[in-house]
CSV table of C-alpha atoms and ligand atoms in Angstrom, one decimal:
chain,number,residue,atom,x,y,z
A,978,MET,CA,-37.5,330.1,-3.0
A,979,ALA,CA,-36.6,329.2,0.6
A,980,ALA,CA,-37.7,325.6,1.3
A,981,SER,CA,-37.9,325.8,5.0
A,982,THR,CA,-39.0,328.9,6.8
A,983,GLY,CA,-36.3,330.0,9.2
A,984,THR,CA,-36.1,328.0,12.4
A,985,THR,CA,-39.1,325.8,11.9
A,986,PRO,CA,-37.9,322.3,11.0
A,987,ARG,CA,-39.6,320.7,7.9
A,988,GLU,CA,-42.4,318.3,8.7
A,989,GLY,CA,-41.9,314.6,8.6
A,990,TRP,CA,-43.4,311.1,9.2
A,991,SER,CA,-43.1,309.8,12.7
A,992,SER,CA,-41.6,306.4,11.5
A,993,ARG,CA,-40.8,304.3,8.5
A,994,SER,CA,-44.1,302.4,8.9
A,995,ALA,CA,-46.0,305.6,9.1
A,996,PHE,CA,-44.6,306.5,5.7
A,997,ILE,CA,-45.4,303.1,4.2
A,998,LEU,CA,-49.0,303.3,5.5
A,999,ALA,CA,-49.4,306.8,4.1
A,1000,ALA,CA,-47.9,305.7,0.8
A,1001,ILE,CA,-50.1,302.7,0.6
A,1002,GLY,CA,-53.0,305.0,1.4
A,1003,ALA,CA,-52.0,307.2,-1.5
A,1004,ALA,CA,-51.7,304.2,-3.8
A,1005,VAL,CA,-54.8,302.4,-2.9
A,1006,GLY,CA,-57.8,304.5,-4.0
A,1007,LEU,CA,-60.5,304.8,-6.7
A,1008,GLY,CA,-57.8,303.5,-9.0
A,1009,ASN,CA,-58.0,300.1,-7.3
A,1010,VAL,CA,-61.6,299.7,-6.5
A,1011,TRP,CA,-63.3,301.6,-9.3
A,1012,ARG,CA,-60.9,302.1,-12.2
A,1013,PHE,CA,-59.1,298.7,-12.1
A,1014,PRO,CA,-62.2,296.5,-12.1
A,1015,THR,CA,-63.8,298.8,-14.7
A,1016,LEU,CA,-60.8,298.6,-17.1
A,1017,ALA,CA,-60.2,294.8,-16.5
A,1018,GLY,CA,-63.9,294.3,-17.3
A,1019,GLU,CA,-63.7,296.5,-20.5
A,1020,ASN,CA,-60.5,295.0,-21.7
A,1021,GLY,CA,-61.4,291.4,-21.5
A,1022,GLY,CA,-60.1,290.4,-18.1
A,1023,GLY,CA,-57.2,287.9,-17.8
A,1024,ALA,CA,-54.7,289.2,-20.4
A,1025,PHE,CA,-55.2,292.8,-19.3
A,1026,VAL,CA,-54.6,291.8,-15.7
A,1027,LEU,CA,-51.4,289.9,-16.5
A,1028,VAL,CA,-50.0,292.8,-18.5
A,1029,TYR,CA,-51.0,295.2,-15.7
A,1030,VAL,CA,-49.2,293.1,-13.1
A,1031,ALA,CA,-46.1,292.9,-15.3
A,1032,PHE,CA,-46.1,296.6,-15.8
A,1033,VAL,CA,-46.4,297.2,-12.0
A,1034,PHE,CA,-43.3,295.2,-11.2
A,1035,LEU,CA,-41.1,295.8,-14.3
A,1036,LEU,CA,-41.8,299.5,-14.8
A,1037,GLY,CA,-43.8,300.7,-11.7
A,1038,LEU,CA,-41.6,299.3,-9.0
A,1039,PRO,CA,-38.3,300.8,-10.3
A,1040,LEU,CA,-40.1,304.2,-10.7
A,1041,VAL,CA,-41.5,304.0,-7.1
A,1042,ILE,CA,-37.9,303.6,-5.9
A,1043,SER,CA,-36.8,306.5,-8.1
A,1044,GLU,CA,-39.5,308.9,-6.9
A,1045,ILE,CA,-39.0,308.1,-3.3
A,1046,PHE,CA,-35.2,308.5,-3.9
A,1047,LEU,CA,-35.7,312.0,-5.3
A,1048,GLY,CA,-37.9,313.1,-2.5
A,1049,ARG,CA,-35.9,311.7,0.3
A,1050,THR,CA,-32.7,313.1,-1.1
A,1051,GLY,CA,-34.1,316.5,-1.9
A,1052,GLN,CA,-36.1,317.0,1.4
A,1053,ASP,CA,-38.2,319.6,-0.4
A,1054,ASP,CA,-41.4,319.9,-2.5
A,1055,ALA,CA,-41.3,317.9,-5.8
A,1056,VAL,CA,-39.8,320.7,-7.9
A,1057,GLY,CA,-37.2,321.7,-5.2
A,1058,SER,CA,-36.3,318.0,-4.6
A,1059,ILE,CA,-35.5,317.4,-8.3
A,1060,ARG,CA,-33.6,320.7,-8.4
A,1061,LYS,CA,-31.5,319.7,-5.4
A,1062,VAL,CA,-30.7,316.3,-6.9
A,1063,ALA,CA,-29.7,318.0,-10.1
A,1064,GLN,CA,-27.4,320.4,-8.3
A,1065,ARG,CA,-25.8,317.6,-6.4
A,1066,SER,CA,-25.3,315.7,-9.6
A,1067,GLY,CA,-23.9,318.7,-11.5
A,1068,VAL,CA,-26.6,318.7,-14.2
A,1069,SER,CA,-29.0,321.4,-15.4
A,1070,GLU,CA,-31.7,322.5,-12.9
A,1071,ALA,CA,-34.1,322.6,-15.8
A,1072,TRP,CA,-34.8,319.0,-15.0
A,1073,SER,CA,-37.0,320.2,-12.3
A,1074,GLY,CA,-39.4,321.1,-15.1
A,1075,PHE,CA,-40.9,317.6,-15.0
A,1076,GLY,CA,-41.7,318.2,-11.4
A,1077,ILE,CA,-43.8,321.2,-12.4
A,1078,MET,CA,-45.6,318.9,-14.9
A,1079,GLY,CA,-46.2,316.5,-12.0
A,1080,VAL,CA,-47.6,319.3,-9.8
A,1081,VAL,CA,-50.0,320.3,-12.6
A,1082,ALA,CA,-51.1,316.7,-13.2
A,1083,ALA,CA,-51.7,316.1,-9.5
A,1084,PHE,CA,-53.8,319.3,-9.3
A,1085,LEU,CA,-55.9,318.2,-12.4
A,1086,ILE,CA,-56.4,314.7,-11.1
A,1087,VAL,CA,-57.6,315.8,-7.6
A,1088,SER,CA,-60.1,318.1,-9.3
A,1089,PHE,CA,-62.0,315.2,-11.0
A,1090,TYR,CA,-61.1,312.6,-8.3
A,1091,SER,CA,-63.1,314.6,-5.9
A,1092,VAL,CA,-66.1,314.7,-8.2
A,1093,VAL,CA,-66.0,310.8,-8.6
A,1094,ALA,CA,-65.5,310.5,-4.8
A,1095,GLY,CA,-68.6,312.7,-4.5
A,1096,TRP,CA,-70.7,310.1,-6.3
A,1097,VAL,CA,-69.4,307.6,-3.8
A,1098,LEU,CA,-70.4,309.8,-1.0
A,1099,TYR,CA,-73.9,310.1,-2.5
A,1100,TYR,CA,-74.1,306.3,-2.7
A,1101,VAL,CA,-73.1,306.0,0.9
A,1102,GLY,CA,-76.1,308.1,1.7
A,1103,VAL,CA,-78.4,306.2,-0.6
A,1104,MET,CA,-77.3,302.8,0.6
A,1105,GLY,CA,-77.4,304.1,4.2
A,1106,ALA,CA,-81.0,305.1,3.7
A,1107,ASP,CA,-81.8,301.7,2.2
A,1108,PHE,CA,-80.3,300.0,5.2
A,1109,VAL,CA,-82.2,302.3,7.6
A,1110,GLY,CA,-85.4,301.4,5.7
A,1111,ALA,CA,-84.6,297.7,6.1
A,1112,LEU,CA,-84.0,298.2,9.8
A,1113,ALA,CA,-87.2,300.1,10.2
A,1114,ALA,CA,-89.0,297.3,8.5
A,1115,GLY,CA,-87.6,294.9,11.1
A,1116,ASP,CA,-85.6,293.0,8.5
A,1117,PRO,CA,-82.0,294.3,8.5
A,1118,LEU,CA,-80.7,291.4,6.4
A,1119,ARG,CA,-83.1,291.9,3.5
A,1120,GLY,CA,-81.7,292.8,0.2
A,1121,ALA,CA,-84.2,294.4,-2.2
A,1122,LEU,CA,-86.5,297.1,-1.1
A,1123,PRO,CA,-90.0,296.3,-1.8
A,1124,GLY,CA,-91.3,297.7,-5.0
A,1125,GLU,CA,-87.8,298.8,-6.3
A,1126,SER,CA,-87.2,297.6,-9.8
A,1127,GLN,CA,-83.8,297.2,-11.5
A,1128,GLU,CA,-84.6,300.3,-13.5
A,1129,ALA,CA,-85.3,302.3,-10.4
A,1130,ILE,CA,-82.1,301.3,-8.7
A,1131,GLN,CA,-80.0,301.8,-11.8
A,1132,GLY,CA,-81.8,305.0,-12.5
A,1133,ARG,CA,-80.3,306.5,-9.3
A,1134,MET,CA,-77.1,307.3,-11.1
A,1135,GLY,CA,-78.9,309.1,-13.9
A,1136,ASP,CA,-80.9,311.1,-11.3
A,1137,LEU,CA,-77.6,312.1,-9.6
A,1138,PHE,CA,-75.9,313.1,-12.9
A,1139,ALA,CA,-78.9,315.2,-14.0
A,1140,ASP,CA,-78.7,317.2,-10.8
A,1141,PRO,CA,-75.8,319.7,-10.8
A,1142,MET,CA,-76.6,321.0,-7.3
A,1143,LEU,CA,-76.5,317.5,-5.8
A,1144,LEU,CA,-73.2,316.7,-7.6
A,1145,LEU,CA,-71.8,320.0,-6.4
A,1146,ALA,CA,-72.8,319.5,-2.8
A,1147,MET,CA,-71.1,316.0,-2.8
A,1148,HIS,CA,-68.0,317.4,-4.5
A,1149,PHE,CA,-67.9,320.3,-2.0
A,1150,ALA,CA,-68.1,318.0,1.0
A,1151,PHE,CA,-65.4,315.6,-0.3
A,1152,MET,CA,-63.0,318.4,-1.3
A,1153,GLY,CA,-63.6,320.1,2.1
A,1154,VAL,CA,-62.5,317.0,4.0
A,1155,THR,CA,-59.5,316.6,1.8
A,1156,LEU,CA,-58.5,320.2,2.2
A,1157,TYR,CA,-59.0,320.0,6.0
A,1158,ILE,CA,-56.7,317.0,6.4
A,1159,VAL,CA,-54.0,318.5,4.2
A,1160,ALA,CA,-54.2,321.8,6.0
A,1161,ARG,CA,-53.6,320.0,9.3
A,1162,GLY,CA,-50.2,318.9,8.0
A,1163,ILE,CA,-48.2,315.7,7.7
A,1164,GLY,CA,-48.3,314.4,11.3
A,1165,SER,CA,-51.7,315.3,12.6
A,1166,GLY,CA,-53.4,315.4,9.2
A,1167,ILE,CA,-52.2,313.0,6.6
A,1168,GLU,CA,-50.4,310.4,8.9
A,1169,ALA,CA,-53.3,310.5,11.4
A,1170,ALA,CA,-55.8,309.9,8.7
A,1171,ALA,CA,-53.9,307.0,7.2
A,1172,THR,CA,-53.4,305.4,10.6
A,1173,VAL,CA,-57.2,305.3,11.2
A,1174,LEU,CA,-58.5,304.8,7.7
A,1175,MET,CA,-56.2,302.2,6.3
A,1176,PRO,CA,-56.8,299.4,8.9
A,1177,MET,CA,-60.5,300.2,8.4
A,1178,PHE,CA,-60.2,299.8,4.7
A,1179,PHE,CA,-58.5,296.4,4.9
A,1180,VAL,CA,-61.1,295.0,7.4
A,1181,LEU,CA,-63.9,296.1,5.0
A,1182,LEU,CA,-62.1,294.7,1.9
A,1183,ILE,CA,-61.5,291.3,3.4
A,1184,GLY,CA,-65.0,291.2,4.9
A,1185,ILE,CA,-66.8,292.0,1.7
A,1186,THR,CA,-64.6,289.7,-0.3
A,1187,ILE,CA,-65.5,286.8,2.0
A,1188,TYR,CA,-69.1,287.7,1.7
A,1189,GLY,CA,-68.8,287.7,-2.2
A,1190,ALA,CA,-67.1,284.3,-2.1
A,1191,PHE,CA,-70.1,282.8,-0.3
A,1192,ALA,CA,-72.9,284.8,-1.8
A,1193,GLY,CA,-71.5,285.3,-5.3
A,1194,ASP,CA,-69.9,283.3,-8.1
A,1195,MET,CA,-66.2,283.3,-7.3
A,1196,GLY,CA,-65.3,280.5,-9.8
A,1197,GLU,CA,-66.5,282.6,-12.8
A,1198,ALA,CA,-64.8,285.7,-11.4
A,1199,LEU,CA,-61.5,284.0,-11.0
A,1200,ALA,CA,-61.7,282.6,-14.5
A,1201,PHE,CA,-62.5,286.0,-15.8
A,1202,LEU,CA,-59.7,287.7,-14.0
A,1203,PHE,CA,-57.0,285.1,-14.5
A,1204,THR,CA,-57.6,283.3,-17.8
A,1205,PRO,CA,-55.7,285.3,-20.4
A,1206,ASP,CA,-57.0,285.7,-23.9
A,1207,PHE,CA,-54.3,287.6,-25.7
A,1208,SER,CA,-56.4,288.3,-28.7
A,1209,LYS,CA,-58.2,290.9,-26.6
A,1210,LEU,CA,-55.0,293.0,-26.3
A,1211,THR,CA,-54.6,296.0,-28.6
A,1212,SER,CA,-52.1,298.9,-28.5
A,1213,GLN,CA,-54.8,300.9,-26.8
A,1214,SER,CA,-55.2,298.4,-24.0
A,1215,LEU,CA,-51.4,298.3,-23.5
A,1216,ASN,CA,-51.5,302.0,-23.1
A,1217,THR,CA,-54.5,301.8,-20.8
A,1218,ALA,CA,-52.7,299.1,-18.7
A,1219,LEU,CA,-49.6,301.3,-18.4
A,1220,GLY,CA,-51.6,304.4,-17.5
A,1221,GLN,CA,-53.5,302.3,-14.9
A,1222,ALA,CA,-50.3,300.9,-13.4
A,1223,LEU,CA,-48.8,304.4,-13.1
A,1224,PHE,CA,-52.1,305.9,-11.8
A,1225,SER,CA,-52.6,303.2,-9.2
A,1226,LEU,CA,-49.1,303.4,-7.9
A,1227,SER,CA,-49.4,307.2,-7.8
A,1228,LEU,CA,-46.5,307.6,-10.2
A,1229,GLY,CA,-45.7,310.3,-12.7
A,1230,VAL,CA,-47.4,313.1,-10.7
A,1231,ALA,CA,-44.7,313.6,-8.2
A,1232,GLY,CA,-46.8,312.1,-5.4
A,1233,LEU,CA,-44.2,309.8,-4.1
A,1234,ILE,CA,-41.5,312.5,-4.5
A,1235,THR,CA,-43.5,314.6,-2.2
A,1236,TYR,CA,-44.3,311.9,0.3
A,1237,GLY,CA,-40.7,310.6,0.1
A,1238,SER,CA,-39.5,314.1,1.0
A,1239,TYR,CA,-41.0,313.7,4.5
A,1240,ILE,CA,-38.9,310.6,5.3
A,1241,LYS,CA,-36.3,311.4,7.9
A,1242,GLY,CA,-34.6,308.0,8.3
A,1243,SER,CA,-32.0,306.4,6.0
A,1244,ASP,CA,-33.4,302.8,5.6
A,1245,GLY,CA,-33.0,301.2,2.1
A,1246,LEU,CA,-35.8,301.9,-0.3
A,1247,GLY,CA,-36.0,298.5,-1.9
A,1248,SER,CA,-38.2,296.7,0.6
A,1249,THR,CA,-40.2,299.8,1.4
A,1250,SER,CA,-41.1,300.2,-2.3
A,1251,LEU,CA,-41.8,296.5,-2.8
A,1252,THR,CA,-44.2,296.6,0.1
A,1253,ILE,CA,-46.1,299.5,-1.5
A,1254,ALA,CA,-46.2,297.8,-4.9
A,1255,PHE,CA,-47.4,294.5,-3.4
A,1256,ALA,CA,-50.0,296.1,-1.3
A,1257,ASP,CA,-51.4,298.2,-4.2
A,1258,THR,CA,-51.5,295.3,-6.6
A,1259,GLY,CA,-52.9,293.0,-4.0
A,1260,VAL,CA,-55.7,295.4,-3.3
A,1261,ALA,CA,-56.6,295.8,-7.0
A,1262,LEU,CA,-56.7,292.1,-7.5
A,1263,ILE,CA,-58.7,291.5,-4.3
A,1264,ALA,CA,-61.1,294.3,-5.4
A,1265,GLY,CA,-61.6,292.4,-8.6
A,1266,MET,CA,-62.3,289.2,-6.5
A,1267,MET,CA,-64.7,291.3,-4.4
A,1268,ILE,CA,-66.7,292.8,-7.2
A,1269,PHE,CA,-66.9,290.3,-10.0
A,1270,PRO,CA,-68.4,287.3,-8.1
A,1271,ILE,CA,-71.3,289.6,-7.2
A,1272,VAL,CA,-71.6,290.9,-10.8
A,1273,PHE,CA,-71.6,287.3,-12.2
A,1274,ALA,CA,-73.9,285.9,-9.5
A,1275,VAL,CA,-76.6,288.2,-10.8
A,1276,GLY,CA,-75.7,287.6,-14.5
A,1277,LEU,CA,-74.7,291.2,-15.1
A,1278,ASP,CA,-72.2,292.5,-17.6
A,1279,PRO,CA,-68.6,292.8,-16.4
A,1280,ALA,CA,-67.8,295.2,-19.2
A,1281,ALA,CA,-70.3,297.8,-18.1
A,1282,GLY,CA,-67.6,300.5,-17.9
A,1283,PRO,CA,-67.5,303.3,-15.4
A,1284,THR,CA,-71.0,302.6,-14.3
A,1285,LEU,CA,-70.0,299.1,-13.1
A,1286,VAL,CA,-69.6,300.1,-9.6
A,1287,PHE,CA,-72.4,302.7,-9.5
A,1288,GLN,CA,-75.2,301.0,-11.4
A,1289,THR,CA,-74.4,297.3,-11.8
A,1290,LEU,CA,-73.3,296.6,-8.3
A,1291,PRO,CA,-76.0,298.5,-6.4
A,1292,PHE,CA,-78.6,296.4,-8.2
A,1293,ALA,CA,-76.7,293.2,-7.6
A,1294,PHE,CA,-76.5,294.0,-3.9
A,1295,GLN,CA,-80.3,294.6,-3.7
A,1296,THR,CA,-80.9,291.1,-4.9
A,1297,MET,CA,-78.6,289.4,-2.3
A,1298,PRO,CA,-79.0,288.6,1.4
A,1299,ALA,CA,-78.1,291.5,3.6
A,1300,GLY,CA,-77.6,293.5,0.4
A,1301,SER,CA,-78.3,296.9,1.7
A,1302,LEU,CA,-75.9,296.5,4.6
A,1303,ILE,CA,-73.1,295.1,2.3
A,1304,GLY,CA,-73.9,297.8,-0.2
A,1305,LEU,CA,-73.4,300.5,2.5
A,1306,LEU,CA,-70.1,299.0,3.7
A,1307,PHE,CA,-68.9,298.7,0.1
A,1308,PHE,CA,-69.3,302.4,-0.6
A,1309,VAL,CA,-67.8,303.3,2.8
A,1310,LEU,CA,-64.8,301.2,1.7
A,1311,ILE,CA,-64.4,303.1,-1.5
A,1312,LEU,CA,-64.8,306.4,0.2
A,1313,VAL,CA,-62.1,305.6,2.8
A,1314,ALA,CA,-59.8,304.6,0.0
A,1315,ALA,CA,-60.6,307.8,-1.9
A,1316,VAL,CA,-59.8,310.1,1.0
A,1317,THR,CA,-56.3,308.7,1.7
A,1318,SER,CA,-55.5,309.1,-2.0
A,1319,SER,CA,-57.0,312.6,-2.6
A,1320,ILE,CA,-55.0,314.0,0.3
A,1321,SER,CA,-51.8,312.7,-1.3
A,1322,LEU,CA,-52.8,314.4,-4.6
A,1323,LEU,CA,-53.6,317.7,-2.9
A,1324,GLU,CA,-50.4,317.5,-0.9
A,1325,VAL,CA,-48.3,317.7,-4.1
A,1326,PRO,CA,-49.3,321.3,-5.2
A,1327,THR,CA,-49.7,322.3,-1.5
A,1328,ALA,CA,-46.1,321.3,-0.8
A,1329,TRP,CA,-45.1,323.2,-3.9
A,1330,GLY,CA,-46.8,326.3,-2.7
A,1331,ILE,CA,-45.0,326.0,0.7
A,1332,GLY,CA,-41.6,325.2,-0.7
A,1333,GLU,CA,-41.5,327.4,-3.8
A,1334,MET,CA,-43.8,330.2,-3.1
A,1335,GLY,CA,-43.2,330.5,0.7
A,1336,TRP,CA,-46.9,330.3,1.5
A,1337,SER,CA,-48.2,328.9,4.8
A,1338,ARG,CA,-49.6,325.3,4.6
A,1339,THR,CA,-53.1,326.6,5.2
A,1340,THR,CA,-52.9,329.2,2.5
A,1341,SER,CA,-51.4,326.8,0.0
A,1342,ALA,CA,-54.0,324.1,0.7
A,1343,LEU,CA,-56.8,326.6,0.4
A,1344,ILE,CA,-55.5,328.0,-2.9
A,1345,PHE,CA,-55.0,324.6,-4.6
A,1346,GLY,CA,-58.0,322.9,-2.9
A,1347,GLY,CA,-60.2,325.9,-3.8
A,1348,SER,CA,-59.0,326.0,-7.4
A,1349,ALA,CA,-59.3,322.2,-7.9
A,1350,PHE,CA,-62.8,322.5,-6.5
A,1351,LEU,CA,-63.6,325.0,-9.3
A,1352,VAL,CA,-62.1,322.8,-12.0
A,1353,GLY,CA,-64.2,320.0,-10.6
A,1354,ILE,CA,-67.3,322.0,-11.1
A,1355,ALA,CA,-66.6,322.1,-14.8
A,1356,CYS,CA,-66.2,318.3,-14.7
A,1357,LEU,CA,-69.6,317.8,-13.0
A,1358,LEU,CA,-71.4,320.2,-15.3
A,1359,GLY,CA,-70.1,318.1,-18.1
A,1360,TYR,CA,-72.7,315.5,-17.2
A,1361,ASN,CA,-75.6,317.9,-17.6
A,1362,VAL,CA,-75.5,321.6,-18.5
A,1363,TRP,CA,-72.2,321.2,-20.5
A,1364,ALA,CA,-72.9,317.7,-21.8
A,1365,ASP,CA,-71.9,318.7,-25.3
A,1366,VAL,CA,-68.6,320.2,-24.4
A,1367,ARG,CA,-65.6,318.3,-25.8
A,1368,PRO,CA,-62.5,320.1,-24.5
A,1369,LEU,CA,-60.0,318.3,-26.7
A,1370,GLY,CA,-62.6,317.5,-29.4
A,1371,PHE,CA,-60.1,318.3,-32.2
A,1372,TRP,CA,-58.0,315.3,-31.2
A,1373,ASP,CA,-59.3,311.9,-32.4
A,1374,LEU,CA,-58.4,310.3,-29.1
A,1375,PHE,CA,-60.7,312.6,-27.2
A,1376,ALA,CA,-63.1,313.5,-29.9
A,1377,ASP,CA,-66.2,312.2,-28.1
A,1378,THR,CA,-65.0,312.6,-24.5
A,1379,ASP,CA,-66.7,314.8,-21.9
A,1380,ILE,CA,-64.9,317.2,-19.6
A,1381,LEU,CA,-64.2,314.7,-16.7
A,1382,ASP,CA,-63.1,311.9,-19.0
A,1383,THR,CA,-60.9,314.3,-21.0
A,1384,ILE,CA,-59.0,315.4,-17.9
A,1385,ASP,CA,-58.8,311.8,-16.7
A,1386,GLY,CA,-57.7,310.6,-20.1
A,1387,PHE,CA,-55.2,313.4,-20.8
A,1388,THR,CA,-53.5,313.1,-17.4
A,1389,GLY,CA,-53.5,309.3,-17.5
A,1390,LYS,CA,-52.5,308.8,-21.1
A,1391,VAL,CA,-50.2,311.7,-21.6
A,1392,MET,CA,-49.0,313.5,-18.4
A,1393,LEU,CA,-48.4,310.4,-16.3
A,1394,PRO,CA,-46.4,308.5,-18.9
A,1395,LEU,CA,-44.4,311.6,-19.7
A,1396,GLY,CA,-43.7,312.2,-16.0
A,1397,ALA,CA,-42.6,308.6,-15.7
A,1398,PHE,CA,-40.4,308.8,-18.8
A,1399,PHE,CA,-38.6,311.9,-17.5
A,1400,THR,CA,-38.2,310.4,-14.0
A,1401,ALA,CA,-36.6,307.3,-15.6
A,1402,ILE,CA,-34.2,309.3,-17.8
A,1403,PHE,CA,-33.3,311.7,-15.0
A,1404,VAL,CA,-32.7,309.1,-12.3
A,1405,GLY,CA,-31.3,306.5,-14.7
A,1406,TRP,CA,-28.9,308.7,-16.7
A,1407,ARG,CA,-28.4,312.1,-15.1
A,1408,ALA,CA,-28.4,311.7,-11.4
A,1409,ASP,CA,-25.1,311.1,-9.7
A,1410,ARG,CA,-24.5,307.4,-9.5
A,1411,ARG,CA,-22.9,307.4,-6.0
A,1412,LEU,CA,-25.7,309.5,-4.7
A,1413,VAL,CA,-28.3,307.1,-6.1
A,1414,GLN,CA,-26.6,304.1,-4.7
A,1415,GLU,CA,-26.2,305.7,-1.3
A,1416,MET,CA,-29.7,307.1,-1.0
A,1417,THR,CA,-31.6,304.1,-2.4
A,1418,GLY,CA,-29.6,301.7,-0.3
A,1419,LEU,CA,-29.5,299.2,-3.2
A,1420,SER,CA,-26.4,297.2,-3.9
A,1421,GLY,CA,-25.1,294.2,-5.8
A,1422,SER,CA,-27.3,292.5,-8.3
A,1423,TRP,CA,-30.4,294.3,-7.1
A,1424,LEU,CA,-28.8,297.6,-7.9
A,1425,ALA,CA,-27.7,296.3,-11.3
A,1426,LEU,CA,-31.2,295.0,-12.0
A,1427,TRP,CA,-32.9,298.3,-10.9
A,1428,ARG,CA,-30.4,300.3,-13.0
A,1429,PHE,CA,-31.2,298.3,-16.1
A,1430,LEU,CA,-34.9,298.6,-15.5
A,1431,ILE,CA,-34.9,302.4,-14.8
A,1432,ALA,CA,-32.3,303.4,-17.4
A,1433,TRP,CA,-33.4,301.1,-20.3
A,1434,LEU,CA,-36.6,299.3,-19.9
A,1435,CYS,CA,-38.7,302.1,-18.4
A,1436,PRO,CA,-37.8,304.8,-20.9
A,1437,LEU,CA,-38.1,302.5,-23.9
A,1438,ALA,CA,-41.3,300.7,-22.8
A,1439,VAL,CA,-43.0,303.9,-21.5
A,1440,GLY,CA,-41.9,305.9,-24.6
A,1441,LEU,CA,-43.1,303.2,-27.0
A,1442,ILE,CA,-46.4,302.7,-25.3
A,1443,LEU,CA,-47.0,306.4,-25.0
A,1444,VAL,CA,-46.4,307.0,-28.7
A,1445,THR,CA,-48.4,304.0,-30.0
A,1446,GLY,CA,-51.2,304.6,-27.5
A,1447,LEU,CA,-51.5,308.2,-28.6
A,1448,PHE,CA,-51.1,307.6,-32.3
A,1449,PRO,CA,-52.7,304.1,-32.8
A,1450,ALA,CA,-52.3,304.6,-36.6
A,1451,ILE,CA,-48.6,303.8,-36.2
A,1452,LEU,CA,-49.5,300.2,-35.4
A,1453,GLY,CA,-52.5,300.2,-37.7
A,1454,SER,CA,-54.8,299.2,-34.8
B,2044,PFF,N1,-53.2,305.9,-6.7
B,2044,PFF,C1,-54.5,306.6,-6.6
B,2044,PFF,C2,-55.6,305.6,-7.0
B,2044,PFF,O1,-55.2,304.5,-7.4
B,2044,PFF,O2,-56.7,305.9,-6.8
B,2044,PFF,C3,-54.6,307.8,-7.4
B,2044,PFF,C4,-53.5,308.7,-7.2
B,2044,PFF,C5,-53.2,309.2,-5.9
B,2044,PFF,C6,-52.7,309.1,-8.3
B,2044,PFF,C7,-52.1,310.0,-5.7
B,2044,PFF,C8,-51.6,309.9,-8.1
B,2044,PFF,C9,-51.3,310.4,-6.8
B,2044,PFF,F1,-50.3,311.2,-6.6
């Protein structure tokens, strides 16, 4: 059970800004550039976006503070950190149980996250080949490849999904990179990766958005994203918006408890957490402003669903000036975002193995990265060989859901909200008040506001949305 092994001091971030960068790297990921535009598109745009932003600041932000508080106070893996806060607060150590659930959720998420990131990797290759073709033809700024129809371009996704070996190779490569970075440790692995990749991500994001503003239809995109039509909101879409807010901020899976445990300083957590929430939400909104102008310019469907980024956009790019180059950069951007998030996911169980089981970092990363790779194989087979398998088919909500979407849906709709619920109850009601005040650095009316949100609003809202989302019959919708 020993958290630190003898004389070796526990790893840590080199500075406060290193932590913020790594935490933004964890938050900004497929959730922002793939899931958020997909869900906003499917749920009618404006109203969903508004609810999402409200959830981020009213429910997400107080939880970000709480998770970092737990990690920084405990200075241990997620389970150990909660246990230590429980001990110092004189309450039952059984509270650390929700940490275990977080570790399991992070493990499950990284297994399918790597499969989806594998698709992105494949598209980097495909778009790269298109661009090389355009270069070879002496026309690097051309969009469409001669002779390629919309069907052919959109058919690439179907070809990929029908080929388990190709999916496997991509998943293997992505998980391999994730595992390598995590095995290198906090400083020379995770922090170093975030320091290089995050600036690269922001440059690409801004660059492609400016391109979209000129080459696409920004007016229609803004209207779609920011004109709310509340008749489009159902209890299901509230549940989806909450799940997305939690997923995007990396909450409910002990990710920020784990990253927070590597903070050595004692700065207040308010501004740090606000920076993370702003950056994450800003990126999601900008990603919408990057993607939808391009989708609308070509007259495509914003509600295409998960294939929006993989089928709709590649076709749109091919019809636009410099499309193959922009397409290539676009998928590099998603890949970069995915790497800095997947390392944070794998770090959660890896830290647990180090802290609770006494394994070395390399062993722990190999065990969890390796097993997540195996679970991911089941996910990718769900698109071909096991296409008929419905793991939770007995449950209405997942009756017609394949393996990957079942794990995504179950973690996002059940485990994350539950994790968030228990975090709120524990920090809001059970943790020692003086400890909380001292370690969050909050005071005065900010402390009072945060306490209200975490003790009352979060448990009530998360609990309500969880129940009505899972059992829509209650609301009759
Ligand atoms: N926040 C990441 C995204 O939006 O893609 C996903 C994620 C990363 C969730 C890390 C949870 C986590 F601990």
